[in-house]
Each structure stands twice: as C-alpha cells, then as structure tokens.
Tab-separated table of N, CA and C in Angstrom:
chain	number	residue	atom	x	y	z
A	1	MET	N	24.112	8.970	24.942
A	1	MET	CA	23.596	8.705	23.206
A	1	MET	C	21.831	8.203	23.262
A	2	LYS	N	20.516	8.164	23.006
A	2	LYS	CA	18.789	7.207	22.624
A	2	LYS	C	19.610	6.501	21.129
A	3	SER	N	19.500	5.678	21.297
A	3	SER	CA	19.370	4.859	19.778
A	3	SER	C	18.024	4.408	19.479
A	4	TYR	N	16.791	4.856	18.398
A	4	TYR	CA	15.754	5.176	17.828
A	4	TYR	C	15.616	4.430	16.848
A	5	LYS	N	14.195	3.614	17.098
A	5	LYS	CA	14.093	2.524	15.849
A	5	LYS	C	13.191	3.398	15.768
A	6	VAL	N	13.096	3.970	14.211
A	6	VAL	CA	11.455	4.230	13.243
A	6	VAL	C	11.332	3.447	12.516
A	7	GLU	N	9.829	4.101	12.404
A	7	GLU	CA	8.798	2.922	11.440
A	7	GLU	C	8.853	3.612	10.050
A	8	ILE	N	8.980	3.260	8.930
A	8	ILE	CA	8.637	4.509	7.685
A	8	ILE	C	7.362	3.687	7.332
A	9	THR	N	6.069	4.448	6.938
A	9	THR	CA	4.803	3.481	6.070
A	9	THR	C	4.795	4.019	5.137
A	10	GLU	N	5.200	3.736	3.737
A	10	GLU	CA	4.580	4.829	2.860
A	10	GLU	C	3.234	4.410	1.999
A	11	THR	N	2.448	4.732	1.387
A	11	THR	CA	1.721	4.983	1.163
A	11	THR	C	1.630	4.799	-0.685
A	12	LEU	N	0.831	4.104	-1.005
A	12	LEU	CA	0.615	3.921	-3.297
A	12	LEU	C	-0.676	3.605	-3.254
A	13	ARG	N	-0.862	4.245	-4.257
A	13	ARG	CA	-3.010	4.607	-4.140
A	13	ARG	C	-2.613	4.647	-6.267
A	14	ARG	N	-2.991	3.705	-7.068
A	14	ARG	CA	-3.813	3.467	-8.537
A	14	ARG	C	-5.496	3.521	-7.966
A	15	THR	N	-6.259	4.639	-8.981
A	15	THR	CA	-6.956	3.852	-9.157
A	15	THR	C	-7.189	3.506	-10.974
A	16	VAL	N	-8.359	1.911	-10.546
A	16	VAL	CA	-8.305	1.695	-12.119
A	16	VAL	C	-10.093	1.152	-12.190
A	17	THR	N	-9.876	0.858	-13.695
A	17	THR	CA	-11.317	0.785	-13.808
A	17	THR	C	-11.267	-0.215	-14.792
A	18	VAL	N	-12.635	-1.433	-13.976
A	18	VAL	CA	-13.102	-2.203	-14.301
A	18	VAL	C	-14.316	-2.141	-15.542
A	19	GLU	N	-14.781	-3.512	-15.915
A	19	GLU	CA	-16.437	-3.567	-16.095
A	19	GLU	C	-16.716	-4.965	-15.650
A	20	ALA	N	-17.924	-4.655	-14.762
A	20	ALA	CA	-18.394	-5.898	-13.541
A	20	ALA	C	-19.839	-5.636	-13.441
A	21	ARG	N	-20.485	-6.631	-13.667
A	21	ARG	CA	-21.593	-7.083	-12.550
A	21	ARG	C	-22.004	-5.529	-11.636
A	22	ASP	N	-21.129	-6.088	-10.470
A	22	ASP	CA	-21.951	-5.467	-9.289
A	22	ASP	C	-19.722	-5.098	-8.557
A	23	TYR	N	-20.702	-4.549	-7.327
A	23	TYR	CA	-19.233	-4.441	-6.290
A	23	TYR	C	-18.181	-5.695	-6.565
A	24	ASP	N	-18.649	-6.786	-5.355
A	24	ASP	CA	-18.166	-7.674	-5.233
A	24	ASP	C	-17.769	-8.734	-7.074
A	25	GLU	N	-17.948	-8.430	-7.961
A	25	GLU	CA	-17.701	-8.935	-9.368
A	25	GLU	C	-16.110	-7.760	-9.706
A	26	ALA	N	-16.298	-6.498	-9.349
A	26	ALA	CA	-14.903	-5.898	-9.328
A	26	ALA	C	-14.021	-5.319	-8.902
A	27	ILE	N	-14.609	-5.913	-7.358
A	27	ILE	CA	-12.993	-6.182	-6.044
A	27	ILE	C	-12.161	-7.151	-6.899
A	28	ASN	N	-13.117	-8.600	-7.118
A	28	ASN	CA	-12.715	-9.286	-7.237
A	28	ASN	C	-11.375	-9.710	-8.364
A	29	LYS	N	-12.236	-8.819	-9.835
A	29	LYS	CA	-11.468	-8.953	-10.597
A	29	LYS	C	-9.832	-7.910	-10.772
A	30	ILE	N	-9.654	-6.754	-10.072
A	30	ILE	CA	-9.183	-5.965	-9.943
A	30	ILE	C	-7.791	-7.375	-8.838
A	31	ARG	N	-8.883	-7.762	-7.223
A	31	ARG	CA	-7.747	-8.568	-6.748
A	31	ARG	C	-6.732	-9.481	-7.878
A	32	GLU	N	-7.520	-10.419	-8.161
A	32	GLU	CA	-7.023	-11.070	-8.829
A	32	GLU	C	-6.043	-10.569	-9.960
A	33	ALA	N	-6.631	-9.963	-11.137
A	33	ALA	CA	-5.450	-9.456	-11.076
A	33	ALA	C	-4.120	-8.533	-10.471
A	34	TRP	N	-4.126	-8.091	-9.429
A	34	TRP	CA	-3.269	-7.275	-8.520
A	34	TRP	C	-2.514	-8.667	-8.270
A	35	SER	N	-3.154	-10.054	-8.202
A	35	SER	CA	-2.446	-11.214	-7.656
A	35	SER	C	-1.538	-11.265	-8.579
A	36	ARG	N	-1.815	-11.454	-9.857
A	36	ARG	CA	-0.912	-11.942	-11.395
A	36	ARG	C	-0.423	-10.800	-11.523
A	37	SER	N	-0.388	-9.811	-11.030
A	37	SER	CA	0.812	-8.417	-10.768
A	37	SER	C	0.152	-7.770	-12.268
A	38	GLU	N	-0.501	-8.275	-12.301
A	38	GLU	CA	-0.931	-6.926	-13.395
A	38	GLU	C	-0.945	-5.433	-13.016
A	39	TYR	N	-0.862	-5.632	-11.711
A	39	TYR	CA	-0.761	-4.004	-11.514
A	39	TYR	C	0.167	-4.341	-10.209
A	40	VAL	N	0.998	-3.908	-10.219
A	40	VAL	CA	2.002	-3.195	-9.644
A	40	VAL	C	2.864	-1.768	-9.204
A	41	LEU	N	2.418	-1.428	-8.677
A	41	LEU	CA	2.410	-0.285	-7.984
A	41	LEU	C	4.138	0.244	-7.132
A	42	ASP	N	4.497	2.002	-7.683
A	42	ASP	CA	5.800	2.120	-7.951
A	42	ASP	C	6.132	3.745	-7.941
A	43	ALA	N	7.183	3.920	-7.498
A	43	ALA	CA	6.738	5.515	-7.032
A	43	ALA	C	6.309	6.476	-7.115
A	44	ASP	N	5.431	6.495	-9.031
A	44	ASP	CA	4.530	6.963	-9.925
A	44	ASP	C	3.047	7.394	-8.063
A	45	ASP	N	2.774	6.196	-8.018
A	45	ASP	CA	1.839	6.311	-7.265
A	45	ASP	C	1.871	6.166	-5.861
A	46	PHE	N	2.473	7.033	-5.374
A	46	PHE	CA	3.050	7.585	-4.586
A	46	PHE	C	2.028	8.531	-3.931
A	47	ILE	N	1.929	8.566	-2.926
A	47	ILE	CA	1.076	9.269	-1.966
A	47	ILE	C	1.126	10.130	-0.832
A	48	GLU	N	1.795	9.080	0.125
A	48	GLU	CA	2.933	9.466	2.290
A	48	GLU	C	3.414	9.249	1.989
A	49	ALA	N	4.163	9.170	3.435
A	49	ALA	CA	4.910	8.730	3.644
A	49	ALA	C	4.491	9.344	5.511
A	50	GLY	N	4.727	8.006	6.571
A	50	GLY	CA	4.620	8.390	8.306
A	50	GLY	C	5.980	8.133	8.648
A	51	PHE	N	6.526	8.215	9.762
A	51	PHE	CA	7.348	8.213	10.445
A	51	PHE	C	6.772	8.052	12.301
A	52	GLU	N	7.396	7.030	12.549
A	52	GLU	CA	6.515	6.921	13.643
A	52	GLU	C	7.637	5.843	14.545
A	53	ILE	N	8.180	6.987	15.884
A	53	ILE	CA	9.212	6.098	16.795
A	53	ILE	C	8.382	4.590	17.274
A	54	ILE	N	9.196	2.883	17.387
A	54	ILE	CA	8.351	2.363	18.223
A	54	ILE	C	8.985	1.565	19.141
A	55	GLY	N	10.418	2.567	19.115
A	55	GLY	CA	11.444	2.195	20.382
A	55	GLY	C	12.776	2.790	20.882
A	56	VAL	N	13.139	3.103	21.868
A	56	VAL	CA	13.794	3.959	22.676
A	56	VAL	C	14.731	2.768	23.190
A	57	LYS	N	16.190	2.949	22.579
A	57	LYS	CA	17.705	2.253	23.263
A	57	LYS	C	18.367	3.377	23.756
A	58	TYR	N	18.765	3.671	25.713
A	58	TYR	CA	19.470	4.488	25.979
A	58	TYR	C	20.327	3.736	25.945
A	59	SER	N	21.388	4.234	25.988
A	59	SER	CA	22.628	3.712	26.458
A	59	SER	C	24.040	4.458	27.222
C-alpha cells in the first residue's frame, strides 16, 4: 500500500470597480482595500480546484 501526499489548490476570483487616475492607482487602491479586509473572497468567488501529487511513501 502507498501513501500519497496530494496538494489541493483552490482559485477564487472577484471583479471590482474602482475610480482612479491610472492603472497603478487603481491597483494600489484595490490592494489597500483588500489589505483592510474590505474584500474577502469566499465560496461564491470559487473558480476552480486543482490536485497534484507531491509525494509518495511506500509502506
């Protein structure tokens, strides 16, 4: 029997709108708001899941 170590990666995505003078300001505003937990992604933002074997242990 083998034991498999499997890594699970979930992708969450949300689109938000922000008013800004340029690209950098838009990114910075959203990054700061996200850091203050104004945007908390949850199950409703789920896009996909991936599974990858990262190790095998033979017993």
